[in-house]
Coordinates of C-alpha atoms and ligand atoms in Angstrom, one line a residue:
M1 CA 124.8 120.7 70.3
T2 CA 122.2 122.7 72.2
F3 CA 118.4 122.3 71.8
V4 CA 115.5 121.8 74.0
K5 CA 112.4 120.3 72.8
M6 CA 109.5 120.4 75.4
L7 CA 107.0 117.5 75.5
W8 CA 104.4 117.5 78.3
L9 CA 103.0 114.0 78.7
K10 CA 100.1 113.7 81.0
E11 CA 99.6 110.3 82.6
T12 CA 97.2 111.7 85.1
P13 CA 95.7 115.1 85.0
V14 CA 98.1 117.8 85.9
T15 CA 96.8 119.4 89.1
Q16 CA 96.2 123.0 89.7
N17 CA 99.0 123.4 92.2
L18 CA 101.7 122.3 89.8
S19 CA 104.1 125.0 89.1
R20 CA 104.7 124.7 85.2
R21 CA 106.9 127.8 85.7
D22 CA 109.2 125.7 87.9
F23 CA 109.2 123.0 85.4
M24 CA 110.1 125.3 82.5
R25 CA 112.8 126.8 84.6
N26 CA 114.2 123.4 85.4
A27 CA 113.9 122.3 81.8
A28 CA 116.0 125.3 80.7
T29 CA 118.9 124.2 82.7
F30 CA 119.4 121.2 80.2
S31 CA 122.0 122.5 77.7
S32 CA 123.4 119.7 75.8
A33 CA 120.6 117.3 75.0
A34 CA 116.9 117.3 73.8
F35 CA 114.6 117.2 76.7
A36 CA 111.2 115.6 77.1
A37 CA 109.2 115.3 80.2
R38 CA 106.7 112.9 81.6
H39 CA 104.5 113.8 84.6
L40 CA 102.8 111.7 87.1
T41 CA 100.6 112.6 90.1
L42 CA 101.6 110.6 93.1
E43 CA 99.0 108.8 95.1
A44 CA 98.9 108.6 99.0
D45 CA 97.5 105.7 101.0
P46 CA 94.1 106.8 101.6
I47 CA 93.3 108.0 105.2
P48 CA 89.6 107.3 105.9
S49 CA 87.6 110.4 105.7
P50 CA 85.3 111.7 107.0
P51 CA 86.0 110.1 110.4
R52 CA 84.6 106.7 110.7
P53 CA 83.0 106.0 114.1
A54 CA 85.5 104.0 115.9
P55 CA 84.6 101.6 118.8
P56 CA 85.9 103.1 122.1
S57 CA 88.4 100.2 122.3
D58 CA 89.9 101.3 119.0
T59 CA 90.0 104.9 119.7
I60 CA 93.3 106.5 120.7
R61 CA 92.9 109.3 123.1
F62 CA 95.6 112.1 122.9
G63 CA 96.5 115.1 125.0
I64 CA 98.3 118.0 123.6
I65 CA 100.9 120.0 125.5
G66 CA 101.7 123.4 123.9
V67 CA 98.9 125.0 121.8
G68 CA 101.1 127.6 120.0
M69 CA 101.9 128.1 116.4
R70 CA 102.6 124.5 115.7
G71 CA 100.3 123.0 118.4
V72 CA 97.4 124.6 116.7
D73 CA 98.0 122.8 113.4
L74 CA 98.7 119.4 115.0
L75 CA 95.5 119.7 117.2
A76 CA 93.3 120.8 114.2
A77 CA 94.7 118.1 112.0
S78 CA 94.4 115.3 114.7
L79 CA 90.8 116.3 115.5
K80 CA 89.9 115.3 111.8
L81 CA 91.6 111.9 111.9
P82 CA 89.4 108.8 112.3
G83 CA 89.7 106.8 115.4
V84 CA 91.5 109.6 117.2
Q85 CA 90.1 111.7 120.1
C86 CA 91.4 114.7 122.0
A87 CA 91.1 113.9 125.8
A88 CA 92.9 117.1 127.0
A89 CA 94.9 120.0 126.1
C90 CA 97.4 122.1 128.0
D91 CA 99.3 125.5 127.8
L92 CA 100.8 127.6 130.4
Y93 CA 99.6 130.9 128.7
S94 CA 95.9 131.6 129.2
G95 CA 95.5 133.1 125.6
R96 CA 96.5 129.6 124.3
R97 CA 94.2 127.8 126.6
E98 CA 91.4 129.9 125.1
L99 CA 92.7 129.1 121.7
A100 CA 92.7 125.3 122.4
K101 CA 88.9 125.6 123.5
E102 CA 88.1 127.4 120.2
I103 CA 89.7 124.7 118.3
I104 CA 88.3 121.7 120.2
E105 CA 84.7 123.0 120.4
N106 CA 83.9 120.6 123.1
A107 CA 83.4 121.9 126.7
S108 CA 83.9 118.4 128.2
V109 CA 87.5 118.3 127.1
P110 CA 89.6 119.8 130.0
V111 CA 92.2 122.4 129.1
A112 CA 94.9 122.6 131.7
S113 CA 97.8 124.7 132.6
R114 CA 99.9 122.0 134.2
Y115 CA 101.1 119.3 131.8
Q116 CA 101.4 116.9 134.7
D117 CA 97.5 116.6 134.8
L118 CA 97.8 115.1 131.4
L119 CA 100.5 112.7 132.3
D120 CA 98.5 111.6 135.4
N121 CA 95.4 110.9 133.3
K122 CA 95.1 107.3 132.7
E123 CA 92.6 107.8 129.9
I124 CA 95.3 109.3 127.7
D125 CA 97.2 107.0 125.5
A126 CA 99.3 109.6 123.6
I127 CA 100.8 112.9 124.1
I128 CA 101.5 115.5 121.4
A129 CA 104.4 117.7 122.7
A130 CA 104.4 121.0 120.7
V131 CA 106.5 123.1 123.2
P132 CA 109.8 125.0 122.5
D133 CA 112.8 123.0 122.0
H134 CA 114.3 123.4 125.4
W135 CA 111.3 121.4 126.9
H136 CA 111.4 118.5 124.5
M137 CA 113.7 116.2 126.4
Q138 CA 111.9 116.6 129.8
L139 CA 108.5 116.0 128.3
V140 CA 109.5 112.8 126.3
V141 CA 111.2 111.4 129.3
E142 CA 108.3 112.2 131.7
A143 CA 105.6 111.2 129.3
T144 CA 107.1 107.8 128.2
G145 CA 107.9 107.1 131.8
A146 CA 104.2 107.7 132.5
G147 CA 103.4 105.1 129.9
K148 CA 102.3 107.5 127.0
D149 CA 103.4 107.3 123.4
V150 CA 104.8 110.6 122.2
Y151 CA 104.7 112.7 119.2
C152 CA 107.3 115.3 119.9
E153 CA 108.0 118.3 117.7
K154 CA 111.3 118.7 115.9
P155 CA 114.3 119.3 116.5
M156 CA 114.3 116.3 118.8
S157 CA 116.8 117.8 121.2
H158 CA 118.1 120.9 122.4
T159 CA 121.6 119.5 123.2
V160 CA 123.4 116.3 122.2
A161 CA 123.3 114.8 125.5
E162 CA 119.6 115.3 125.8
G163 CA 119.0 113.4 122.5
F164 CA 120.6 110.3 124.0
K165 CA 118.4 110.6 127.1
M166 CA 115.4 110.6 124.8
V167 CA 116.5 107.5 122.9
E168 CA 117.0 105.7 126.2
A169 CA 113.6 106.8 127.4
Q170 CA 111.9 105.5 124.1
E171 CA 113.8 102.1 124.7
K172 CA 113.6 101.7 128.5
N173 CA 109.9 102.5 128.5
N174 CA 109.1 100.6 125.3
R175 CA 107.0 103.4 123.9
I176 CA 106.3 104.8 120.5
V177 CA 108.2 108.0 120.1
Q178 CA 107.8 109.9 116.9
I179 CA 109.6 113.2 116.0
G180 CA 107.4 115.8 114.1
S181 CA 109.6 116.4 111.0
Q182 CA 106.6 115.8 108.7
R183 CA 108.8 115.5 105.6
R184 CA 109.7 111.9 106.7
S185 CA 106.1 111.0 105.8
S186 CA 106.0 112.9 102.5
I187 CA 105.2 110.7 99.4
G188 CA 107.2 113.1 97.3
F189 CA 110.4 112.3 99.3
A190 CA 109.4 108.6 99.3
K191 CA 109.4 108.8 95.6
A192 CA 112.8 110.5 95.5
R193 CA 114.1 107.8 98.0
E194 CA 112.8 105.0 95.8
L195 CA 114.4 106.5 92.7
V196 CA 117.8 107.1 94.4
Q197 CA 117.8 103.6 96.1
Q198 CA 117.0 102.0 92.6
G199 CA 120.1 103.8 91.2
A200 CA 118.0 105.8 88.8
I201 CA 120.4 108.7 88.9
G202 CA 123.6 106.5 89.5
E203 CA 125.8 107.1 92.5
V204 CA 124.7 110.3 94.5
T205 CA 127.8 112.1 95.6
L206 CA 126.4 115.5 96.5
V207 CA 123.1 116.9 98.1
E208 CA 122.2 120.4 98.2
A209 CA 119.4 121.9 100.3
T210 CA 118.3 125.5 100.7
L211 CA 115.5 127.9 101.4
G212 CA 115.2 131.6 102.2
R213 CA 112.8 134.0 103.8
N214 CA 112.4 137.8 103.6
D215 CA 110.0 139.0 106.2
P216 CA 109.8 139.7 109.8
C217 CA 107.5 136.7 110.5
G218 CA 110.0 134.5 108.7
A219 CA 112.7 135.8 110.7
W220 CA 110.7 134.9 113.9
V221 CA 109.7 138.5 114.8
Y222 CA 106.3 137.4 115.8
T223 CA 103.8 140.1 117.3
I224 CA 103.7 140.0 121.0
P225 CA 100.2 139.3 122.4
P226 CA 99.0 142.4 124.2
D227 CA 97.9 140.6 127.3
L228 CA 101.2 138.7 127.8
S229 CA 102.3 139.1 131.4
P230 CA 103.4 137.1 134.4
Q231 CA 99.7 137.0 135.3
T232 CA 98.8 135.2 132.1
V233 CA 101.9 133.2 131.6
D234 CA 103.5 130.7 134.0
W235 CA 106.9 132.1 133.3
E236 CA 108.9 130.0 135.8
T237 CA 107.6 126.8 134.3
W238 CA 108.1 128.1 130.8
L239 CA 111.8 128.7 131.6
G240 CA 112.1 125.0 132.7
P241 CA 115.8 123.9 132.4
A242 CA 116.8 127.2 130.9
P243 CA 118.7 130.0 132.9
K244 CA 116.5 131.9 135.4
R245 CA 115.6 135.5 134.3
P246 CA 112.8 138.0 134.9
F247 CA 109.7 137.7 132.8
D248 CA 110.5 138.6 129.1
A249 CA 107.8 139.0 126.6
V250 CA 110.1 139.1 123.7
R251 CA 111.9 135.8 124.8
W252 CA 108.4 134.1 125.3
T253 CA 107.2 135.0 121.8
R254 CA 110.4 135.0 119.9
W255 CA 112.2 132.1 121.6
R256 CA 113.8 130.9 118.3
C257 CA 116.0 133.9 118.4
F258 CA 117.7 132.7 121.6
Q259 CA 120.1 129.8 122.1
D260 CA 118.7 129.2 125.6
Y261 CA 115.5 127.8 124.1
G262 CA 116.1 127.2 120.4
E263 CA 119.0 126.3 117.9
G264 CA 118.5 129.2 115.5
I265 CA 118.2 128.3 111.9
P266 CA 119.7 124.7 112.1
G267 CA 117.2 123.6 114.7
D268 CA 114.3 125.5 113.2
L269 CA 114.9 125.0 109.4
F270 CA 117.9 122.8 108.6
V271 CA 116.2 120.0 110.5
H272 CA 113.5 119.6 107.8
E273 CA 116.2 119.6 104.9
L274 CA 118.3 117.1 107.0
T275 CA 115.3 114.9 107.6
G276 CA 114.4 114.9 103.9
F277 CA 117.8 113.8 102.7
H278 CA 118.6 111.5 105.6
Y279 CA 115.5 109.7 104.6
V280 CA 116.3 109.5 100.9
M281 CA 119.9 108.5 101.3
G282 CA 119.1 106.0 104.1
V283 CA 121.4 107.9 106.6
Q284 CA 121.6 106.1 109.9
A285 CA 124.2 108.0 111.8
P286 CA 125.2 111.6 112.3
P287 CA 127.5 113.1 109.7
L288 CA 131.1 112.6 110.2
R289 CA 132.1 116.3 110.0
A290 CA 130.5 119.7 109.6
M291 CA 131.7 123.2 108.6
S292 CA 129.5 126.3 108.9
T293 CA 129.8 129.9 108.1
G294 CA 127.3 132.6 108.3
G295 CA 126.4 135.8 110.2
L296 CA 123.9 138.1 111.7
F297 CA 123.6 140.5 108.9
R298 CA 120.3 142.0 109.2
W299 CA 118.0 141.1 112.1
K300 CA 120.0 142.8 114.9
D301 CA 117.2 142.9 117.3
G302 CA 119.0 141.4 120.3
R303 CA 119.0 137.7 119.1
D304 CA 122.1 135.6 119.7
V305 CA 121.8 133.4 116.6
P306 CA 122.8 134.2 113.0
D307 CA 120.3 135.0 110.3
Q308 CA 122.2 133.3 107.6
I309 CA 124.1 130.0 107.8
S310 CA 125.7 127.6 105.3
T311 CA 127.0 124.2 106.4
L312 CA 129.0 121.7 104.5
Y313 CA 128.6 118.2 105.8
E314 CA 130.7 115.1 105.3
Y315 CA 128.8 111.7 105.2
P316 CA 130.8 108.5 104.5
N317 CA 129.6 108.2 100.9
F318 CA 128.4 111.7 100.0
R319 CA 128.7 115.3 100.9
A320 CA 126.0 117.8 101.5
L321 CA 125.5 121.5 101.5
V322 CA 122.6 123.1 103.5
H323 CA 122.2 126.9 103.3
V324 CA 119.4 128.9 104.7
T325 CA 119.0 132.8 104.8
L326 CA 116.5 134.9 106.6
N327 CA 117.4 137.9 104.3
T328 CA 116.2 136.8 100.8
D329 CA 113.0 134.9 99.9
M330 CA 114.0 131.8 98.0
P331 CA 112.2 128.6 96.9
E332 CA 113.0 125.7 99.0
F333 CA 114.5 122.6 97.3
T334 CA 116.6 119.6 98.0
R335 CA 118.7 118.4 95.0
F336 CA 120.4 115.0 94.8
Y337 CA 123.4 115.0 92.4
G338 CA 124.1 111.6 90.9
T339 CA 126.6 110.3 88.3
R340 CA 123.5 109.6 86.0
G341 CA 121.4 112.6 86.7
Y342 CA 119.8 114.6 89.4
I343 CA 116.6 114.8 91.4
E344 CA 115.2 117.9 92.7
A345 CA 112.4 117.9 95.3
H346 CA 110.6 121.0 96.0
G347 CA 109.3 122.1 99.4
E348 CA 108.0 119.2 101.3
G349 CA 108.1 117.1 98.1
E350 CA 105.0 118.5 96.4
W351 CA 107.1 118.6 93.2
V352 CA 109.8 116.2 92.4
M353 CA 111.8 116.2 89.2
M354 CA 114.1 113.4 88.0
A355 CA 116.4 114.5 85.2
P356 CA 118.6 111.5 84.0
Q357 CA 121.9 112.0 82.4
D358 CA 123.9 109.3 80.6
G359 CA 127.3 110.7 81.7
L360 CA 128.6 110.7 78.2
D361 CA 129.9 113.2 75.7
H362 CA 127.1 114.4 73.4
E363 CA 129.5 115.8 70.9
P364 CA 133.0 115.1 70.0
C365 CA 135.4 116.1 72.8
T366 CA 138.2 117.7 70.7
P367 CA 139.2 121.0 72.4
A368 CA 141.7 123.2 70.3
W369 CA 142.2 120.7 67.5
P370 CA 143.1 122.0 64.0
K371 CA 140.0 122.3 61.8
P372 CA 140.7 119.3 59.3
M373 CA 141.6 117.0 62.3
K374 CA 138.6 118.1 64.2
K375 CA 136.3 117.5 61.1
E376 CA 137.6 114.1 60.4
Y377 CA 137.2 113.0 64.0
A378 CA 133.7 114.4 64.3
E379 CA 132.5 112.5 61.2
K380 CA 133.9 109.2 62.7
W381 CA 132.4 110.0 66.0
L382 CA 128.9 110.6 64.7
V383 CA 128.9 107.3 62.8
E384 CA 130.2 105.5 65.9
H385 CA 127.5 107.0 68.0
G386 CA 124.7 106.5 65.4
L387 CA 124.0 110.1 65.1
K388 CA 123.5 112.5 62.1
P389 CA 124.9 116.1 62.0
G390 CA 122.6 118.4 64.0
Q391 CA 121.0 115.7 65.8
G392 CA 121.1 115.4 69.6
K393 CA 120.2 112.7 72.1
V394 CA 116.7 112.9 73.7
I395 CA 116.7 112.6 77.5
E396 CA 113.4 112.0 79.2
A397 CA 112.8 113.6 82.5
Q398 CA 110.1 112.5 84.9
T399 CA 108.2 114.8 87.2
Y400 CA 106.0 114.0 90.1
S401 CA 103.5 116.0 92.2
T402 CA 101.4 115.2 95.2
P403 CA 97.6 115.6 95.0
P404 CA 96.1 119.0 95.5
D405 CA 94.8 118.3 99.1
Y406 CA 97.9 116.5 100.2
D407 CA 99.3 117.5 103.6
T408 CA 102.4 116.1 105.1
T409 CA 101.5 117.1 108.6
R410 CA 98.3 115.1 108.4
E411 CA 100.1 112.1 106.9
H412 CA 102.9 112.2 109.7
L413 CA 100.2 112.4 112.5
W414 CA 98.3 109.5 110.8
N415 CA 101.6 107.5 110.7
F416 CA 102.1 108.3 114.5
F417 CA 98.6 107.2 115.4
Q418 CA 98.9 104.0 113.4
S419 CA 102.1 103.2 115.1
V420 CA 100.3 103.8 118.5
R421 CA 97.5 101.5 117.3
T422 CA 99.6 98.6 115.8
R423 CA 102.7 99.0 118.0
Q424 CA 104.8 98.9 114.8
P425 CA 107.8 101.2 114.9
S426 CA 107.3 104.7 114.2
V427 CA 108.5 106.1 110.8
E428 CA 110.7 108.7 112.7
D429 CA 111.6 107.3 116.0
A430 CA 114.0 108.9 118.5
N431 CA 117.1 107.2 116.8
F432 CA 116.4 108.8 113.4
G433 CA 115.4 112.2 115.1
N434 CA 118.6 112.1 117.1
N435 CA 120.8 111.7 114.1
T436 CA 119.1 114.6 112.4
A437 CA 119.2 116.8 115.6
I438 CA 122.9 116.0 116.1
A439 CA 123.6 117.3 112.5
C440 CA 121.9 120.6 113.5
H441 CA 123.9 120.9 116.7
M442 CA 127.1 120.2 114.6
A443 CA 126.2 123.1 112.4
N444 CA 125.8 125.4 115.3
Y445 CA 129.0 124.1 117.0
S446 CA 131.0 124.8 113.8
Y447 CA 129.5 128.2 113.4
F448 CA 130.0 129.3 117.2
H449 CA 133.3 127.7 117.6
K450 CA 134.6 128.8 114.1
S451 CA 136.1 125.4 113.6
I452 CA 135.2 122.1 111.9
A453 CA 132.7 120.1 114.2
I454 CA 133.7 116.5 114.2
W455 CA 131.3 113.8 115.4
D456 CA 132.9 111.5 118.0
A457 CA 130.5 108.4 117.9
K458 CA 132.3 106.5 120.6
A459 CA 132.1 109.4 123.1
R460 CA 128.8 110.5 121.7
R461 CA 129.8 114.2 121.5
I462 CA 131.0 116.8 119.0
K463 CA 134.6 117.7 119.2
T464 CA 137.0 120.0 117.1
Ligands
LIG501 N1 107.2 120.6 112.2 C1 107.1 121.9 111.9 O1 106.8 122.2 110.7 C2 107.0 122.9 112.9 C3 106.6 124.2 112.7 C4 106.6 125.1 113.8 C5 107.1 124.8 115.0 N2 107.6 123.5 115.2 C6 108.1 123.1 116.5 O2 107.1 123.1 117.4 C7 107.5 123.5 118.7 C8 106.6 124.5 119.2 O3 106.9 125.6 118.4 P1 105.7 126.8 118.2 O4 106.1 127.7 117.1 O5 104.4 126.3 118.3 O6 106.1 127.6 119.7 P2 105.1 128.6 120.3 O7 105.9 129.4 121.4 O8 104.2 129.3 119.4 O9 104.1 127.6 121.1 C9 104.6 126.8 122.3 C10 103.6 126.8 123.4 O10 103.9 125.9 124.3 C11 103.6 126.4 125.5 N3 104.5 125.8 126.6 C12 105.7 125.8 126.7 N4 106.1 125.1 127.7 C13 105.2 124.5 128.2 C14 105.0 123.6 129.3 N5 106.0 123.1 130.0 N6 103.8 123.3 129.6 C15 102.7 123.6 128.9 N7 102.8 124.6 127.8 C16 104.1 124.9 127.6 C17 103.8 127.8 125.5 O11 103.0 128.6 126.3 C18 103.3 128.1 124.0 O12 102.0 128.5 123.9 C19 108.9 123.8 118.5 O13 109.6 122.7 118.9 C20 109.2 124.1 117.1 O14 110.4 123.8 116.6 C21 107.5 122.6 114.1

């Protein structure tokens, strides 16, 4: 029996940014039961705003290293947080130092080209590290060693071995380390976690996460700044632990396309999907196995990473499929498949839908029975199930959205600074970040080795 009855119940006003079209599309996927939906707007714990004046003793002074695409957002968002003050910024490209000054709008804040100046500065409590991935380990080790707490961008590590050095640095130096996968602070994903942990959709046996892009910027083909040269960039330092090579403006600008500095799609994009579902599913270890397939189909511009990759992961109690393409624009979602329904979280959790299922037949299951036998059974079945002919069960879905001005980056930074202030563990410490990063490395290992990647927990390495 197939019919869909739409019922839009508002418990709080439906906000402008809700995609009713998405909702309708999802509703249309129900095929065998009547469907009603209830909507709730989630509430975030308030962050005091505008900034309250904080006494100097209660003010966290941070320094930012790397004021590029991500650093700009982190700097601008941090400047608006109460009780937080920027004490210094650093970048090894002059254009980005100019940009830092533009954002900070305070000539007394030093903007350096050497990150060591920030680590030596005793006034600085915390470091935000928004540098390319091949620099993460060194900065976390050095900064925690210098007594600073660190917010380090995702993915935590560039290699498996580096990840364990970072965990060790966090523990040995007893510092707050938070990895910058902001989805870990999303109230949408927190709602999905609550529902999954309550058993609202039964046992979750499969997770699917996907997104797609279809434009040069999305495929990391960023425009090269016209003044980029060895005179404006400290190229030797930028290379850091990567193989030495002459100045290369393409590599500096589009480092995500090269394995020497990034981890391609897994490190750049899977990491967000993995963070979301590791959090929801309570994952506390890397996956057991991973198998990837993909290819470089379109962006053949000299890059050495694929532009499409799909990975099947095996976790002890569920399986996951993550697939990302840079060749088709597709909405981003994470879907949790349970024995009693599914939950779908869009983007960073701005929109979450729970569609329960009872896991039962909604009509007699009598394939290829002769008509009289079928009819007799159907009549009995309807009576037993308290239904009349033509009547179906009503399933009530629940949708949730975040408030219009909700911003996961701001929430994630706020959580970091609260950990710095209270010394309570970070929401996404180096152990959490390491498990997620290892899953990214496993995806790449399987892709490049053309074999299944197995996590050897005892040896702390990936093997075939
Ligand atoms: N959480 C997110 O949503 C998100 C989004 C984008 C990027 N990221 C992450 O943020 C990090 C930075 O990415 P991006 O896109 O901003 O890169 P980017 O290349 O635009 O900016 C990095 C900046 O760091 C500077 N830099 C590099 N090494 C340095 C060093 N040793 N000392 C001082 N400055 C140094 C570079 O000059 C550059 O300006 C990456 O790890 C990336 O994965 C996270």
